[in-house]
PDB file of C-alpha atoms in Angstrom:
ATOM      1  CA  UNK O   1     -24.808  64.658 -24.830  1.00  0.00           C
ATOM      2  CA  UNK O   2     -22.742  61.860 -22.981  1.00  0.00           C
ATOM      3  CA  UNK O   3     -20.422  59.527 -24.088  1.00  0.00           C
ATOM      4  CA  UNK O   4     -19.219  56.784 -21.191  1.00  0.00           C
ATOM      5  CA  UNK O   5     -17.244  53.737 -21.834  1.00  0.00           C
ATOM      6  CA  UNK O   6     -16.189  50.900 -19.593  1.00  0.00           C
ATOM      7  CA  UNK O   7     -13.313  48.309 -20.940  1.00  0.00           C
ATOM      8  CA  UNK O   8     -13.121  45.747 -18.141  1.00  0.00           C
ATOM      9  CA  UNK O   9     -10.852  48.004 -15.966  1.00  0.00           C
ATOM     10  CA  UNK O  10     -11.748  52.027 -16.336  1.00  0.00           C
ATOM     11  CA  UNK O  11     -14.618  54.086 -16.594  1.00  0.00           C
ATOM     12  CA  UNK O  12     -14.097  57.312 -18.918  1.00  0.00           C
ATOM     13  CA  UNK O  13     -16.705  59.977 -19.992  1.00  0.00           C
ATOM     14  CA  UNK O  14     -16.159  63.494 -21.267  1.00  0.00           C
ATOM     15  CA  UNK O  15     -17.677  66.612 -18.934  1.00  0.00           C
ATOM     16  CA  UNK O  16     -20.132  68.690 -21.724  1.00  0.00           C
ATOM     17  CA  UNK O  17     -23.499  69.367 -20.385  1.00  0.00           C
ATOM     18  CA  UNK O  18     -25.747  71.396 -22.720  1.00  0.00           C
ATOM     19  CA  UNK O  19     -27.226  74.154 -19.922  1.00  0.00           C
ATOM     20  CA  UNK O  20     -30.178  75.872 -22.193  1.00  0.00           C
ATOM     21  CA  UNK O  21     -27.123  76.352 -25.366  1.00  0.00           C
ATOM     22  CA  UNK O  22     -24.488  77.370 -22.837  1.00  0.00           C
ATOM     23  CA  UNK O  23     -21.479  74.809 -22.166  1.00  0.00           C
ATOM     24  CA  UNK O  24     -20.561  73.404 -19.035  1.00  0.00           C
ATOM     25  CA  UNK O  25     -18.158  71.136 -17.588  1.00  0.00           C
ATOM     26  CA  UNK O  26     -19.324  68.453 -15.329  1.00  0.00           C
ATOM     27  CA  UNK O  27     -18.760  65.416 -13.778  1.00  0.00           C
ATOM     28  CA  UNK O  28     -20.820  62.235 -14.623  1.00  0.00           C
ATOM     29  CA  UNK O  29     -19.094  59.116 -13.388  1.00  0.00           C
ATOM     30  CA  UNK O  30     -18.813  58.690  -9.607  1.00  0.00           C
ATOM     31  CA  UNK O  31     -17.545  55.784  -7.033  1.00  0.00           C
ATOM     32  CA  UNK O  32     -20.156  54.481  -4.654  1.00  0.00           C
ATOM     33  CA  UNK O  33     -19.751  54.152  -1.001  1.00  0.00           C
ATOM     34  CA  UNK O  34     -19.476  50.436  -2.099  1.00  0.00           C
ATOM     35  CA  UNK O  35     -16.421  50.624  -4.791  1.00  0.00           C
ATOM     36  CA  UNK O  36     -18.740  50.047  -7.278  1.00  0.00           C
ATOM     37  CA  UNK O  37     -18.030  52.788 -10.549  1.00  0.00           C
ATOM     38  CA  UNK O  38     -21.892  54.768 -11.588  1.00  0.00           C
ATOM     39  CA  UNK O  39     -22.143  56.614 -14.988  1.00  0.00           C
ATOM     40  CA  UNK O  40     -25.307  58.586 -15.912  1.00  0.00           C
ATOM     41  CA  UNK O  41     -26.416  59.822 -19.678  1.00  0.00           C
ATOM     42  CA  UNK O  42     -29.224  61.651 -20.295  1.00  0.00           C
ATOM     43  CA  UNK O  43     -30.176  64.664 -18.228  1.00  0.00           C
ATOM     44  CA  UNK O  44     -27.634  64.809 -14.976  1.00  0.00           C
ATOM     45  CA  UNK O  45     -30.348  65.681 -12.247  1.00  0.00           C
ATOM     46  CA  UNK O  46     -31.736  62.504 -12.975  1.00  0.00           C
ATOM     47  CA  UNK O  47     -28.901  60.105 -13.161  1.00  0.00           C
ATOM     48  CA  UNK O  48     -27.576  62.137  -9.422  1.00  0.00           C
ATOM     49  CA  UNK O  49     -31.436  60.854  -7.998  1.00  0.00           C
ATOM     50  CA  UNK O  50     -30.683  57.419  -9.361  1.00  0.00           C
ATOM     51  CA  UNK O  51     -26.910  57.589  -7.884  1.00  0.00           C
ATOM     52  CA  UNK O  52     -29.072  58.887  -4.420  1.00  0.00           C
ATOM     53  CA  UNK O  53     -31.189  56.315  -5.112  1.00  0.00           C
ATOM     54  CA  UNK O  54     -28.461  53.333  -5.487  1.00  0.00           C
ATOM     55  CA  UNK O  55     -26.928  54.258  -2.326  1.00  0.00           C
ATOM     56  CA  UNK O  56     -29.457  54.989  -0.289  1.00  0.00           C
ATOM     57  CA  UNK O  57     -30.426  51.264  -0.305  1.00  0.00           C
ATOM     58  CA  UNK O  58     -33.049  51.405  -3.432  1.00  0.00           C
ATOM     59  CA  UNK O  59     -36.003  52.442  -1.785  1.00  0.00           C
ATOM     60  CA  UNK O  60     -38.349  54.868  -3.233  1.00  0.00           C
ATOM     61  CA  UNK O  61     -37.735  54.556  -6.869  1.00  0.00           C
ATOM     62  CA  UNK O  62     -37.056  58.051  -7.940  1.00  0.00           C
ATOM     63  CA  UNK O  63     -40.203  58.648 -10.248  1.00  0.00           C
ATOM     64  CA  UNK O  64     -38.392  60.607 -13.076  1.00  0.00           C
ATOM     65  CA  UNK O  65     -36.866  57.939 -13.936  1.00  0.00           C
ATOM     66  CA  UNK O  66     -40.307  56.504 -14.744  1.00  0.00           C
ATOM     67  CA  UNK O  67     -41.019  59.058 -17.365  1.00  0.00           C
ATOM     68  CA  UNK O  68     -41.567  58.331 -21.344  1.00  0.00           C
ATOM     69  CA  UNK O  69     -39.089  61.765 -21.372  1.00  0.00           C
ATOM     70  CA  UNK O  70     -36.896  62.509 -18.216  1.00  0.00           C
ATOM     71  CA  UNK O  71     -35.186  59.413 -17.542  1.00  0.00           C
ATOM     72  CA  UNK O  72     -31.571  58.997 -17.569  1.00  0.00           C
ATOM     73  CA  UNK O  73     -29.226  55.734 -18.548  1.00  0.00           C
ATOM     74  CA  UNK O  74     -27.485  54.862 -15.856  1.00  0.00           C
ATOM     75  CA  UNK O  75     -24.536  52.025 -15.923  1.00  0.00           C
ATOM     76  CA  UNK O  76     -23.117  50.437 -12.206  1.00  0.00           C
ATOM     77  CA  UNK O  77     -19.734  48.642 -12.524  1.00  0.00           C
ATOM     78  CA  UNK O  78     -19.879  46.313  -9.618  1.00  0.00           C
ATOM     79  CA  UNK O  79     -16.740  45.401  -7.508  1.00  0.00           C
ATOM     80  CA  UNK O  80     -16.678  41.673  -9.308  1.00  0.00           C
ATOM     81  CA  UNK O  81     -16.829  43.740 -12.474  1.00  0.00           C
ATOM     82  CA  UNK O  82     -20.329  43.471 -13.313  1.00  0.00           C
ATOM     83  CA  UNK O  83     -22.212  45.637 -15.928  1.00  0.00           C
ATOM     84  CA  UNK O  84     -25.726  46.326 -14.249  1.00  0.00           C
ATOM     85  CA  UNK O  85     -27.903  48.713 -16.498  1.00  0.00           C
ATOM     86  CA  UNK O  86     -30.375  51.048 -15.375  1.00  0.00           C
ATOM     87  CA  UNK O  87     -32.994  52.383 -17.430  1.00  0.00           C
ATOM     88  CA  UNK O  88     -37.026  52.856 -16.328  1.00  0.00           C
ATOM     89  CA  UNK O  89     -37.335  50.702 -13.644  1.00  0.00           C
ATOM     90  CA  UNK O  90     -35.926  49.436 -10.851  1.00  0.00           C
ATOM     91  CA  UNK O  91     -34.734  46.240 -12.094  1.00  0.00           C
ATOM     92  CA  UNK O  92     -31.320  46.438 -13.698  1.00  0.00           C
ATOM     93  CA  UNK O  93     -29.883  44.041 -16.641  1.00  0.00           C
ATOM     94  CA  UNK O  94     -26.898  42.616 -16.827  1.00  0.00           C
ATOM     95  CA  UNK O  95     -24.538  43.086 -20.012  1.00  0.00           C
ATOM     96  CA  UNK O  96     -22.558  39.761 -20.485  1.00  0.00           C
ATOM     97  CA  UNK O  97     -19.883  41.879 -22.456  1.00  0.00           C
ATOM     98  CA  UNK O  98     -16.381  42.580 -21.204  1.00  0.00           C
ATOM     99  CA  UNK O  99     -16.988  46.697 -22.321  1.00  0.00           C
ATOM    100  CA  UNK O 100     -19.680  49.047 -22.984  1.00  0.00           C
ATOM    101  CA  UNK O 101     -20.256  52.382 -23.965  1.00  0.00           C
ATOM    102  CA  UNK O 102     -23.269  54.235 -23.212  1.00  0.00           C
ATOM    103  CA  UNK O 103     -25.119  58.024 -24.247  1.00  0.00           C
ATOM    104  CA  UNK O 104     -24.901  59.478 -27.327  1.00  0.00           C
ATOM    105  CA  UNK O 105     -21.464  58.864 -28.891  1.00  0.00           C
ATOM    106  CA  UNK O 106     -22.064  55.329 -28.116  1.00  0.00           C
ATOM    107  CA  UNK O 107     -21.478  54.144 -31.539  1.00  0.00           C
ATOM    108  CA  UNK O 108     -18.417  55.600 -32.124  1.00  0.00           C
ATOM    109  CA  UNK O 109     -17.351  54.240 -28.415  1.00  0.00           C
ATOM    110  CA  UNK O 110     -18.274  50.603 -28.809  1.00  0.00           C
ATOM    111  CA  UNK O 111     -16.107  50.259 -32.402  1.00  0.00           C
ATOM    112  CA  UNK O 112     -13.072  51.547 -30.985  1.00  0.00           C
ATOM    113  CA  UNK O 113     -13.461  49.779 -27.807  1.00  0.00           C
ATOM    114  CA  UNK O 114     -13.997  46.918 -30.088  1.00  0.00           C
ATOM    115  CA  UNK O 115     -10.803  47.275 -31.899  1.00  0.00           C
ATOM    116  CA  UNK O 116      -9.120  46.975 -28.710  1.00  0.00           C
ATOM    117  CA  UNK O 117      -8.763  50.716 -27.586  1.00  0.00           C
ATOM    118  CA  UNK O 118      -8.962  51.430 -23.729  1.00  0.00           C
ATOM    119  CA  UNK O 119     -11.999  53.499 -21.963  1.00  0.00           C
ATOM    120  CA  UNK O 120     -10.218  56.803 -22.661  1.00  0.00           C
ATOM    121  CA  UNK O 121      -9.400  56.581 -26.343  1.00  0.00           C
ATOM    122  CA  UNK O 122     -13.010  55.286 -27.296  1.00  0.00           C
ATOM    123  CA  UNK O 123     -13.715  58.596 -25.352  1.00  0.00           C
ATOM    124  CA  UNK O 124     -11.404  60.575 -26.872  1.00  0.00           C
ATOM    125  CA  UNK O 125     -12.595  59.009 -30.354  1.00  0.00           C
ATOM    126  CA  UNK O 126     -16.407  59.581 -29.845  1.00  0.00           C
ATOM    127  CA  UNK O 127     -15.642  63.936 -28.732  1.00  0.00           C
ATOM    128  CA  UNK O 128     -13.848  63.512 -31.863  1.00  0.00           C
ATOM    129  CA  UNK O 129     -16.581  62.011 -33.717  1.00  0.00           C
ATOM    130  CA  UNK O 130     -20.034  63.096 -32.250  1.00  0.00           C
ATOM    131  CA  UNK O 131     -20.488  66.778 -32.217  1.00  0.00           C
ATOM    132  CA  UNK O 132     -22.781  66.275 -28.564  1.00  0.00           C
ATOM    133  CA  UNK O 133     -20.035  65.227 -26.910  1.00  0.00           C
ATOM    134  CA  UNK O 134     -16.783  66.971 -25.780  1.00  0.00           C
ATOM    135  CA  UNK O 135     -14.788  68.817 -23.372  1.00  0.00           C
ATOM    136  CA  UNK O 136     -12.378  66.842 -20.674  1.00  0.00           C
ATOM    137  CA  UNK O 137     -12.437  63.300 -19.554  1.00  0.00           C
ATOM    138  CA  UNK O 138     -12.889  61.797 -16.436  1.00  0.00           C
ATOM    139  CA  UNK O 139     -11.122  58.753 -15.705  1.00  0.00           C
ATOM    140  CA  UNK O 140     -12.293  55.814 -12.521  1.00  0.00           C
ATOM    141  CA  UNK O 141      -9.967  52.952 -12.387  1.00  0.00           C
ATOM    142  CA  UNK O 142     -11.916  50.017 -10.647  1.00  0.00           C
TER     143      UNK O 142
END
């Protein structure tokens, strides 16, 4: 129920969290202590202990995260403008890409960022598109 998109310069994702079939707004992108931008998918407890977990020096894996079910996506935009990708361990890839879009409107995302649209309108285009995703935007410039 996320959609987040990076195009070499912002961070965007929309606020809908699904709270038991009740709507909320929240926040899912963040800035770390170290500049670096953080963007979790999946459920939002779980990308906020892998946001702990990043700045907290990455000790003590947090072991959701090591779960077949409750592990959340996470993306870090370094301060160089690296894409580091989080998933089930502790060991993060690197995307070689200039933009990404993660969670579930990702499809939708990644074709408009690929036809040259910023972090906001692939946003914009996946709430449009992707009936999990929706209400405002948040915006991190890096």
């Amino acid at each position: 129920m996320t959609i987040i998109a990076w195009d070499g310069v912002q961070l965007a994702a929309d606020k809908l969290a699904d709270n038991g079939g009740v709507a909320l707004n929240v926040t899912k992108i963040y800035r770390l202590k170290d500049g670096s931008l953080f963007g979790c998918t999946g459920i939002l407890a779980f990308g906020l202990q892998m946001k702990a977990w990043i700045e907290g020096g990455l000790k003590d894996f947090p072991a959701a995260q090591q779960t077949e079910a409750d592990w959340a996506p996470c993306i870090v935009i370094t301060p160089s403008k690296e894409i580091l990708m989080y998933e089930r361990t502790p060991y993060p890839f690197k995307v070689e890409q200039t933009y990404i879009a993660i969670g579930s409107g990702r499809e939708f995302a990644t074709a408009a960022l690929h036809l040259g649209k910023n972090a906001v309108e692939a946003v914009e285009v996946a709430k449009t598109l992707c009936p999990t995703c929706g209400g405002g935007t948040d915006i991190l410039v890096l």
